[in-house]
Structure formats: C-alpha cells, structure tokens
C-alpha cells in the first residue's frame, strides 16, 4: 500500500485592496498548511485578468488564459479556501465573479472554507452567501468559518492583534485539509 499523498489546498484571494486583511489571513492559512506538509497554491484575483462572466459559454472567455488557470487550479485542488471582503452585506464582486467563471466539473465534490473581512460589525452574510454558492456547486463547506469585524484594525504588521483570530484561521485551514483528505480517500 502506497503512502497517502497530502491534500492539495488552493487559497483563492478575492480582495482588490493590496495587503487586505482577508488576503493576509489567507496567506497565513496557506503557510500553516505548507508547514503541515500540505501541497498548496495561492491565486490572488488582483493578479488575474478575468472577464466578467456573462454565462454564454459560446463566447471566447472560457479559453482566456487566466480563466483556464483559475479553472485548472480549482480542478487540481482537493480543497479551496476562499477569502475576500464583505461589501454591502454580501460577497465582494471579484470573488463572486471568479466563482461564476467556474463550472460543476471544476468544483463538484471539493471541500471549501471561507474567510471574510468586514469594515463594520461582525455578521455572516457573505459567509452564508459563499455557503450557498458552494452548496449549489455540489461541494462541501467546512463548519468552521472566519468573519473578521472591524478588519482594518484586526492586524498589526500583518499579524492578528487578537491571538484568537490567528487560531481560528489556523483551525479553518486545517479543517479544510482534513476534510479534503478524508473526502479524497473516500472517493478512492
């Protein structure tokens, strides 16, 4: 019997703001998983040239290089950690658009986790909306989630000011990796 290979986890950062709280926490999650021996990848949507999804698959957007990259990275992952802002009570547009550019063949059966940064008080609107999208794709969302209220003051020099926040991000990342490994093993 061959040893099991560690899961491959993709971090998908959906904030357009440089050094955003959600992006920095996503980088922390990916680093924790690398330290645990997972194979990881990170896509920062600011670095991709993604068109707005119009749903018409007869148009050339599915063959654009960065759409192909996004789809290939999600398809290759056993699990995905989504991170982005909550704007006006829902998912930020860049992250939602990236999710809209995917299809069942890329997402179905994968394990997801989510981190959302909020400018104001904590709520779970964007996290709940991400859960709906993931469930619609027939994928799994781990029960852990990270909402970061007052996000602009949640970090100092890139590190959480509250140690509990760091611990929650670490646990979310490890939960995605554990679930992804179990689900992959169950599928054979």
PDB file of N, CA, C and O in Angstrom, residues 55-99:
ATOM      1  N   UNK A  55     -22.098  34.205 -18.721  1.00  0.00           N
ATOM      2  CA  UNK A  55     -22.827  32.947 -18.790  1.00  0.00           C
ATOM      3  C   UNK A  55     -22.913  32.312 -20.154  1.00  0.00           C
ATOM      4  O   UNK A  55     -23.382  31.186 -20.278  1.00  0.00           O
ATOM      5  N   UNK A  56     -22.464  32.989 -21.197  1.00  0.00           N
ATOM      6  CA  UNK A  56     -22.546  32.441 -22.543  1.00  0.00           C
ATOM      7  C   UNK A  56     -21.262  31.686 -22.865  1.00  0.00           C
ATOM      8  O   UNK A  56     -20.245  32.275 -23.203  1.00  0.00           O
ATOM      9  N   UNK A  57     -21.310  30.384 -22.776  1.00  0.00           N
ATOM     10  CA  UNK A  57     -20.111  29.568 -22.974  1.00  0.00           C
ATOM     11  C   UNK A  57     -19.702  29.449 -24.436  1.00  0.00           C
ATOM     12  O   UNK A  57     -18.675  28.868 -24.747  1.00  0.00           O
ATOM     13  N   UNK A  58     -20.496  30.007 -25.324  1.00  0.00           N
ATOM     14  CA  UNK A  58     -20.116  30.019 -26.742  1.00  0.00           C
ATOM     15  C   UNK A  58     -19.163  31.162 -27.051  1.00  0.00           C
ATOM     16  O   UNK A  58     -18.542  31.188 -28.096  1.00  0.00           O
ATOM     17  N   UNK A  59     -19.057  32.106 -26.127  1.00  0.00           N
ATOM     18  CA  UNK A  59     -18.126  33.213 -26.309  1.00  0.00           C
ATOM     19  C   UNK A  59     -16.719  32.743 -25.952  1.00  0.00           C
ATOM     20  O   UNK A  59     -16.538  31.695 -25.326  1.00  0.00           O
ATOM     21  N   UNK A  60     -15.694  33.506 -26.296  1.00  0.00           N
ATOM     22  CA  UNK A  60     -14.322  33.047 -26.091  1.00  0.00           C
ATOM     23  C   UNK A  60     -13.798  33.128 -24.660  1.00  0.00           C
ATOM     24  O   UNK A  60     -12.693  32.666 -24.404  1.00  0.00           O
ATOM     25  N   UNK A  61     -14.559  33.663 -23.698  1.00  0.00           N
ATOM     26  CA  UNK A  61     -13.990  33.832 -22.359  1.00  0.00           C
ATOM     27  C   UNK A  61     -13.546  32.529 -21.698  1.00  0.00           C
ATOM     28  O   UNK A  61     -12.568  32.535 -20.965  1.00  0.00           O
ATOM     29  N   UNK A  62     -14.200  31.378 -21.900  1.00  0.00           N
ATOM     30  CA  UNK A  62     -13.695  30.171 -21.233  1.00  0.00           C
ATOM     31  C   UNK A  62     -12.278  29.769 -21.655  1.00  0.00           C
ATOM     32  O   UNK A  62     -11.585  29.074 -20.918  1.00  0.00           O
ATOM     33  N   UNK A  63     -11.835  30.234 -22.809  1.00  0.00           N
ATOM     34  CA  UNK A  63     -10.493  29.859 -23.268  1.00  0.00           C
ATOM     35  C   UNK A  63      -9.441  30.919 -22.941  1.00  0.00           C
ATOM     36  O   UNK A  63      -8.272  30.738 -23.276  1.00  0.00           O
ATOM     37  N   UNK A  64      -9.828  32.005 -22.282  1.00  0.00           N
ATOM     38  CA  UNK A  64      -8.840  33.021 -21.899  1.00  0.00           C
ATOM     39  C   UNK A  64      -7.841  32.425 -20.918  1.00  0.00           C
ATOM     40  O   UNK A  64      -8.215  31.616 -20.046  1.00  0.00           O
ATOM     41  N   UNK A  65      -6.567  32.784 -21.021  1.00  0.00           N
ATOM     42  CA  UNK A  65      -5.523  32.154 -20.186  1.00  0.00           C
ATOM     43  C   UNK A  65      -5.789  32.187 -18.687  1.00  0.00           C
ATOM     44  O   UNK A  65      -5.600  31.178 -18.005  1.00  0.00           O
ATOM     45  N   UNK A  66      -6.239  33.313 -18.144  1.00  0.00           N
ATOM     46  CA  UNK A  66      -6.429  33.376 -16.705  1.00  0.00           C
ATOM     47  C   UNK A  66      -7.696  32.655 -16.252  1.00  0.00           C
ATOM     48  O   UNK A  66      -7.768  32.167 -15.123  1.00  0.00           O
ATOM     49  N   UNK A  67      -8.697  32.556 -17.131  1.00  0.00           N
ATOM     50  CA  UNK A  67      -9.868  31.738 -16.816  1.00  0.00           C
ATOM     51  C   UNK A  67      -9.449  30.271 -16.793  1.00  0.00           C
ATOM     52  O   UNK A  67      -9.817  29.524 -15.877  1.00  0.00           O
ATOM     53  N   UNK A  68      -8.639  29.873 -17.768  1.00  0.00           N
ATOM     54  CA  UNK A  68      -8.129  28.496 -17.776  1.00  0.00           C
ATOM     55  C   UNK A  68      -7.308  28.203 -16.528  1.00  0.00           C
ATOM     56  O   UNK A  68      -7.447  27.142 -15.922  1.00  0.00           O
ATOM     57  N   UNK A  69      -6.441  29.145 -16.137  1.00  0.00           N
ATOM     58  CA  UNK A  69      -5.624  28.971 -14.937  1.00  0.00           C
ATOM     59  C   UNK A  69      -6.510  28.797 -13.709  1.00  0.00           C
ATOM     60  O   UNK A  69      -6.303  27.876 -12.899  1.00  0.00           O
ATOM     61  N   UNK A  70      -7.486  29.672 -13.527  1.00  0.00           N
ATOM     62  CA  UNK A  70      -8.408  29.578 -12.400  1.00  0.00           C
ATOM     63  C   UNK A  70      -9.076  28.209 -12.375  1.00  0.00           C
ATOM     64  O   UNK A  70      -9.096  27.525 -11.351  1.00  0.00           O
ATOM     65  N   UNK A  71      -9.614  27.804 -13.507  1.00  0.00           N
ATOM     66  CA  UNK A  71     -10.315  26.521 -13.584  1.00  0.00           C
ATOM     67  C   UNK A  71      -9.378  25.342 -13.320  1.00  0.00           C
ATOM     68  O   UNK A  71      -9.751  24.405 -12.610  1.00  0.00           O
ATOM     69  N   UNK A  72      -8.176  25.390 -13.873  1.00  0.00           N
ATOM     70  CA  UNK A  72      -7.223  24.294 -13.662  1.00  0.00           C
ATOM     71  C   UNK A  72      -6.792  24.207 -12.203  1.00  0.00           C
ATOM     72  O   UNK A  72      -6.656  23.107 -11.657  1.00  0.00           O
ATOM     73  N   UNK A  73      -6.559  25.355 -11.559  1.00  0.00           N
ATOM     74  CA  UNK A  73      -6.142  25.356 -10.161  1.00  0.00           C
ATOM     75  C   UNK A  73      -7.245  24.816  -9.255  1.00  0.00           C
ATOM     76  O   UNK A  73      -6.974  24.051  -8.328  1.00  0.00           O
ATOM     77  N   UNK A  74      -8.478  25.216  -9.505  1.00  0.00           N
ATOM     78  CA  UNK A  74      -9.588  24.704  -8.696  1.00  0.00           C
ATOM     79  C   UNK A  74      -9.768  23.209  -8.956  1.00  0.00           C
ATOM     80  O   UNK A  74      -9.929  22.424  -8.019  1.00  0.00           O
ATOM     81  N   UNK A  75      -9.716  22.793 -10.201  1.00  0.00           N
ATOM     82  CA  UNK A  75      -9.870  21.375 -10.539  1.00  0.00           C
ATOM     83  C   UNK A  75      -8.779  20.527  -9.872  1.00  0.00           C
ATOM     84  O   UNK A  75      -9.033  19.425  -9.387  1.00  0.00           O
ATOM     85  N   UNK A  76      -7.552  21.030  -9.811  1.00  0.00           N
ATOM     86  CA  UNK A  76      -6.421  20.279  -9.258  1.00  0.00           C
ATOM     87  C   UNK A  76      -6.443  20.227  -7.730  1.00  0.00           C
ATOM     88  O   UNK A  76      -5.773  19.386  -7.134  1.00  0.00           O
ATOM     89  N   UNK A  77      -7.199  21.094  -7.106  1.00  0.00           N
ATOM     90  CA  UNK A  77      -7.216  21.170  -5.645  1.00  0.00           C
ATOM     91  C   UNK A  77      -8.147  20.125  -5.049  1.00  0.00           C
ATOM     92  O   UNK A  77      -9.175  19.779  -5.633  1.00  0.00           O
ATOM     93  N   UNK A  78      -7.776  19.648  -3.880  1.00  0.00           N
ATOM     94  CA  UNK A  78      -8.677  18.809  -3.094  1.00  0.00           C
ATOM     95  C   UNK A  78      -9.578  19.686  -2.230  1.00  0.00           C
ATOM     96  O   UNK A  78     -10.680  19.290  -1.877  1.00  0.00           O
ATOM     97  N   UNK A  79      -9.079  20.867  -1.877  1.00  0.00           N
ATOM     98  CA  UNK A  79      -9.835  21.812  -1.072  1.00  0.00           C
ATOM     99  C   UNK A  79      -9.475  23.228  -1.460  1.00  0.00           C
ATOM    100  O   UNK A  79      -8.407  23.473  -2.027  1.00  0.00           O
ATOM    101  N   UNK A  80     -10.377  24.156  -1.163  1.00  0.00           N
ATOM    102  CA  UNK A  80     -10.195  25.561  -1.528  1.00  0.00           C
ATOM    103  C   UNK A  80     -10.577  26.430  -0.328  1.00  0.00           C
ATOM    104  O   UNK A  80     -11.625  26.218   0.281  1.00  0.00           O
ATOM    105  N   UNK A  81      -9.718  27.387  -0.018  1.00  0.00           N
ATOM    106  CA  UNK A  81     -10.057  28.391   0.993  1.00  0.00           C
ATOM    107  C   UNK A  81     -10.331  29.697   0.261  1.00  0.00           C
ATOM    108  O   UNK A  81      -9.464  30.224  -0.434  1.00  0.00           O
ATOM    109  N   UNK A  82     -11.553  30.173   0.386  1.00  0.00           N
ATOM    110  CA  UNK A  82     -11.966  31.432  -0.233  1.00  0.00           C
ATOM    111  C   UNK A  82     -11.774  32.556   0.780  1.00  0.00           C
ATOM    112  O   UNK A  82     -12.102  32.390   1.956  1.00  0.00           O
ATOM    113  N   UNK A  83     -11.257  33.674   0.329  1.00  0.00           N
ATOM    114  CA  UNK A  83     -11.079  34.814   1.224  1.00  0.00           C
ATOM    115  C   UNK A  83     -11.388  36.092   0.478  1.00  0.00           C
ATOM    116  O   UNK A  83     -10.977  36.263  -0.671  1.00  0.00           O
ATOM    117  N   UNK A  84     -12.116  36.963   1.129  1.00  0.00           N
ATOM    118  CA  UNK A  84     -12.426  38.234   0.493  1.00  0.00           C
ATOM    119  C   UNK A  84     -13.214  39.126   1.426  1.00  0.00           C
ATOM    120  O   UNK A  84     -13.526  38.755   2.564  1.00  0.00           O
ATOM    121  N   UNK A  85     -13.558  40.295   0.939  1.00  0.00           N
ATOM    122  CA  UNK A  85     -14.312  41.241   1.754  1.00  0.00           C
ATOM    123  C   UNK A  85     -15.808  40.968   1.683  1.00  0.00           C
ATOM    124  O   UNK A  85     -16.284  40.299   0.773  1.00  0.00           O
ATOM    125  N   UNK A  86     -16.498  41.503   2.675  1.00  0.00           N
ATOM    126  CA  UNK A  86     -17.944  41.605   2.581  1.00  0.00           C
ATOM    127  C   UNK A  86     -18.245  43.053   2.247  1.00  0.00           C
ATOM    128  O   UNK A  86     -17.828  43.963   2.966  1.00  0.00           O
ATOM    129  N   UNK A  87     -18.900  43.265   1.121  1.00  0.00           N
ATOM    130  CA  UNK A  87     -19.294  44.616   0.717  1.00  0.00           C
ATOM    131  C   UNK A  87     -20.819  44.712   0.717  1.00  0.00           C
ATOM    132  O   UNK A  87     -21.490  43.891   0.076  1.00  0.00           O
ATOM    133  N   UNK A  88     -21.334  45.678   1.419  1.00  0.00           N
ATOM    134  CA  UNK A  88     -22.768  45.952   1.428  1.00  0.00           C
ATOM    135  C   UNK A  88     -23.588  44.697   1.700  1.00  0.00           C
ATOM    136  O   UNK A  88     -24.604  44.443   1.061  1.00  0.00           O
ATOM    137  N   UNK A  89     -23.093  43.897   2.629  1.00  0.00           N
ATOM    138  CA  UNK A  89     -23.856  42.752   3.093  1.00  0.00           C
ATOM    139  C   UNK A  89     -23.742  41.491   2.268  1.00  0.00           C
ATOM    140  O   UNK A  89     -24.540  40.563   2.465  1.00  0.00           O
ATOM    141  N   UNK A  90     -22.762  41.417   1.368  1.00  0.00           N
ATOM    142  CA  UNK A  90     -22.639  40.196   0.564  1.00  0.00           C
ATOM    143  C   UNK A  90     -21.206  40.011   0.086  1.00  0.00           C
ATOM    144  O   UNK A  90     -20.310  40.768   0.432  1.00  0.00           O
ATOM    145  N   UNK A  91     -21.000  39.007  -0.725  1.00  0.00           N
ATOM    146  CA  UNK A  91     -19.698  38.651  -1.275  1.00  0.00           C
ATOM    147  C   UNK A  91     -19.183  39.793  -2.148  1.00  0.00           C
ATOM    148  O   UNK A  91     -19.942  40.367  -2.934  1.00  0.00           O
ATOM    149  N   UNK A  92     -17.883  40.091  -2.050  1.00  0.00           N
ATOM    150  CA  UNK A  92     -17.281  41.065  -2.946  1.00  0.00           C
ATOM    151  C   UNK A  92     -17.397  40.600  -4.400  1.00  0.00           C
ATOM    152  O   UNK A  92     -17.358  39.399  -4.699  1.00  0.00           O
ATOM    153  N   UNK A  93     -17.544  41.539  -5.308  1.00  0.00           N
ATOM    154  CA  UNK A  93     -17.795  41.232  -6.714  1.00  0.00           C
ATOM    155  C   UNK A  93     -16.706  40.413  -7.392  1.00  0.00           C
ATOM    156  O   UNK A  93     -16.997  39.547  -8.212  1.00  0.00           O
ATOM    157  N   UNK A  94     -15.440  40.676  -7.078  1.00  0.00           N
ATOM    158  CA  UNK A  94     -14.351  39.944  -7.742  1.00  0.00           C
ATOM    159  C   UNK A  94     -14.400  38.457  -7.405  1.00  0.00           C
ATOM    160  O   UNK A  94     -14.242  37.608  -8.295  1.00  0.00           O
ATOM    161  N   UNK A  95     -14.636  38.136  -6.135  1.00  0.00           N
ATOM    162  CA  UNK A  95     -14.700  36.731  -5.734  1.00  0.00           C
ATOM    163  C   UNK A  95     -15.937  36.063  -6.319  1.00  0.00           C
ATOM    164  O   UNK A  95     -15.862  34.940  -6.831  1.00  0.00           O
ATOM    165  N   UNK A  96     -17.049  36.745  -6.288  1.00  0.00           N
ATOM    166  CA  UNK A  96     -18.281  36.168  -6.876  1.00  0.00           C
ATOM    167  C   UNK A  96     -18.096  35.935  -8.363  1.00  0.00           C
ATOM    168  O   UNK A  96     -18.482  34.886  -8.892  1.00  0.00           O
ATOM    169  N   UNK A  97     -17.478  36.884  -9.059  1.00  0.00           N
ATOM    170  CA  UNK A  97     -17.254  36.711 -10.494  1.00  0.00           C
ATOM    171  C   UNK A  97     -16.354  35.504 -10.764  1.00  0.00           C
ATOM    172  O   UNK A  97     -16.615  34.721 -11.681  1.00  0.00           O
ATOM    173  N   UNK A  98     -15.301  35.352  -9.978  1.00  0.00           N
ATOM    174  CA  UNK A  98     -14.410  34.195 -10.158  1.00  0.00           C
ATOM    175  C   UNK A  98     -15.181  32.894  -9.964  1.00  0.00           C
ATOM    176  O   UNK A  98     -15.008  31.939 -10.742  1.00  0.00           O
ATOM    177  N   UNK A  99     -16.040  32.845  -8.956  1.00  0.00           N
ATOM    178  CA  UNK A  99     -16.844  31.644  -8.740  1.00  0.00           C
ATOM    179  C   UNK A  99     -17.807  31.407  -9.895  1.00  0.00           C
ATOM    180  O   UNK A  99     -18.053  30.259 -10.285  1.00  0.00           O
TER     181      UNK A  99
END
